[in-house]
PDB file of C-alpha atoms in Angstrom:
ATOM      1  CA  ASP A   1       0.000   0.000   0.000  1.00 57.00           C
ATOM      2  CA  ILE A   2       1.132   3.509  -0.830  1.00 58.00           C
ATOM      3  CA  PRO A   3       0.640   5.942   2.069  1.00 55.00           C
ATOM      4  CA  ALA A   4      -1.802   8.758   1.403  1.00 61.00           C
ATOM      5  CA  LYS A   5      -0.219  12.110   0.650  1.00 69.00           C
ATOM      6  CA  PRO A   6      -0.519  14.368   3.705  1.00 72.00           C
ATOM      7  CA  VAL A   7      -2.950  17.236   3.278  1.00 80.00           C
ATOM      8  CA  ALA A   8      -2.063  20.684   4.620  1.00 94.00           C
ATOM      9  CA  ASP A   9      -4.432  21.861   7.355  1.00 96.00           C
ATOM     10  CA  SER A  10      -5.428  24.935   5.340  1.00 96.00           C
ATOM     11  CA  GLU A  11      -6.304  22.769   2.325  1.00 96.00           C
ATOM     12  CA  LEU A  12      -8.235  20.357   4.503  1.00 96.00           C
ATOM     13  CA  ARG A  13     -10.231  23.240   5.996  1.00 97.00           C
ATOM     14  CA  GLU A  14     -11.119  24.469   2.502  1.00 97.00           C
ATOM     15  CA  VAL A  15     -12.281  20.984   1.475  1.00 96.00           C
ATOM     16  CA  ILE A  16     -14.495  20.770   4.566  1.00 96.00           C
ATOM     17  CA  LEU A  17     -15.955  24.246   3.950  1.00 95.00           C
ATOM     18  CA  THR A  18     -16.611  23.400   0.286  1.00 95.00           C
ATOM     19  CA  ARG A  19     -18.432  20.226   1.312  1.00 96.00           C
ATOM     20  CA  MET A  20     -20.470  22.187   3.860  1.00 94.00           C
ATOM     21  CA  ARG A  21     -21.432  24.874   1.320  1.00 93.00           C
ATOM     22  CA  ALA A  22     -22.697  22.138  -1.022  1.00 94.00           C
ATOM     23  CA  GLU A  23     -25.263  21.034   1.578  1.00 92.00           C
ATOM     24  CA  PRO A  24     -28.441  23.156   1.711  1.00 90.00           C
ATOM     25  CA  TRP A  25     -29.230  22.086   5.296  1.00 86.00           C
ATOM     26  CA  ILE A  26     -26.113  23.656   6.831  1.00 86.00           C
ATOM     27  CA  GLY A  27     -26.313  27.324   7.828  1.00 78.00           C
ATOM     28  CA  THR A  28     -22.638  27.979   7.055  1.00 76.00           C
ATOM     29  CA  SER A  29     -22.793  31.510   8.435  1.00 85.00           C
ATOM     30  CA  LEU A  30     -23.371  30.025  11.900  1.00 90.00           C
ATOM     31  CA  VAL A  31     -20.656  27.337  11.747  1.00 94.00           C
ATOM     32  CA  ASN A  32     -16.862  27.638  11.709  1.00 95.00           C
ATOM     33  CA  VAL A  33     -14.146  25.015  11.302  1.00 97.00           C
ATOM     34  CA  THR A  34     -10.435  25.130  12.045  1.00 97.00           C
ATOM     35  CA  VAL A  35      -7.941  22.346  11.393  1.00 97.00           C
ATOM     36  CA  ALA A  36      -4.685  21.642  13.228  1.00 97.00           C
ATOM     37  CA  SER A  37      -2.596  18.525  12.576  1.00 95.00           C
ATOM     38  CA  GLY A  38      -5.573  16.897  10.840  1.00 95.00           C
ATOM     39  CA  THR A  39      -7.929  17.478  13.771  1.00 97.00           C
ATOM     40  CA  ALA A  40     -10.994  19.522  12.870  1.00 98.00           C
ATOM     41  CA  ASP A  41     -12.493  21.772  15.529  1.00 98.00           C
ATOM     42  CA  VAL A  42     -16.044  22.805  14.698  1.00 97.00           C
ATOM     43  CA  TRP A  43     -18.079  25.483  16.467  1.00 96.00           C
ATOM     44  CA  GLY A  44     -21.438  27.017  15.829  1.00 95.00           C
ATOM     45  CA  ILE A  45     -25.177  26.671  16.077  1.00 94.00           C
ATOM     46  CA  VAL A  46     -27.492  24.286  14.242  1.00 93.00           C
ATOM     47  CA  ASP A  47     -31.258  23.825  14.433  1.00 91.00           C
ATOM     48  CA  THR A  48     -31.542  20.117  15.314  1.00 92.00           C
ATOM     49  CA  SER A  49     -29.573  17.255  16.826  1.00 94.00           C
ATOM     50  CA  ALA A  50     -29.899  15.423  13.485  1.00 93.00           C
ATOM     51  CA  GLU A  51     -28.220  18.370  11.769  1.00 94.00           C
ATOM     52  CA  LYS A  52     -25.449  18.305  14.383  1.00 95.00           C
ATOM     53  CA  LYS A  53     -24.865  14.587  13.804  1.00 96.00           C
ATOM     54  CA  ALA A  54     -24.930  14.955  10.009  1.00 96.00           C
ATOM     55  CA  LEU A  55     -22.408  17.804  10.153  1.00 96.00           C
ATOM     56  CA  ARG A  56     -20.079  15.718  12.300  1.00 96.00           C
ATOM     57  CA  VAL A  57     -20.357  12.802   9.853  1.00 97.00           C
ATOM     58  CA  LEU A  58     -19.658  15.133   6.917  1.00 97.00           C
ATOM     59  CA  ILE A  59     -16.464  16.328   8.600  1.00 97.00           C
ATOM     60  CA  GLU A  60     -15.383  12.872   9.850  1.00 96.00           C
ATOM     61  CA  THR A  61     -15.705  11.389   6.360  1.00 96.00           C
ATOM     62  CA  THR A  62     -13.598  14.082   4.723  1.00 96.00           C
ATOM     63  CA  PRO A  63     -10.367  12.405   3.568  1.00 94.00           C
ATOM     64  CA  GLY A  64      -7.459  13.581   5.694  1.00 94.00           C
ATOM     65  CA  VAL A  65      -9.473  14.342   8.836  1.00 96.00           C
ATOM     66  CA  LYS A  66      -7.989  12.388  11.748  1.00 95.00           C
ATOM     67  CA  ALA A  67     -10.375  13.535  14.493  1.00 97.00           C
ATOM     68  CA  VAL A  68     -13.222  15.962  15.167  1.00 97.00           C
ATOM     69  CA  ASN A  69     -13.718  18.135  18.232  1.00 98.00           C
ATOM     70  CA  ASP A  70     -17.438  18.885  18.133  1.00 96.00           C
ATOM     71  CA  ASN A  71     -18.380  22.150  19.846  1.00 97.00           C
ATOM     72  CA  ILE A  72     -21.700  22.539  18.007  1.00 96.00           C
ATOM     73  CA  ILE A  73     -24.715  23.759  19.950  1.00 95.00           C
ATOM     74  CA  VAL A  74     -28.275  22.831  19.025  1.00 95.00           C
ATOM     75  CA  ARG A  75     -30.351  26.010  19.028  1.00 88.00           C
ATOM     76  CA  PRO A  76     -32.823  25.952  21.900  1.00 84.00           C
ATOM     77  CA  VAL A  77     -36.458  25.954  20.872  1.00 77.00           C
ATOM     78  CA  GLY A  78     -37.831  29.412  21.594  1.00 69.00           C
ATOM     79  CA  ARG A  79     -41.084  30.005  23.335  1.00 61.00           C
ATOM     80  CA  GLY A  80     -43.866  31.651  21.392  1.00 58.00           C
ATOM     81  CA  VAL A  81     -44.562  35.289  22.101  1.00 54.00           C
TER      82      VAL A  81
END
């Protein structure tokens, strides 16, 4: 087996952001990702726990990502006025 070519953290971040932008269910203005040594740190706010899980899977399955630190918050359901 030939080892995979290492991906620079900045390139990996761009790949993740491109994948996120391609998904209509992600509010990319409310989510940020940084990458250091192949570990993706993700912060932000999503609407549902399913969205949170799907975002984590999207990042985890990006080639080159070694680990994900998930700091995503599910937006609390507001009370009607």
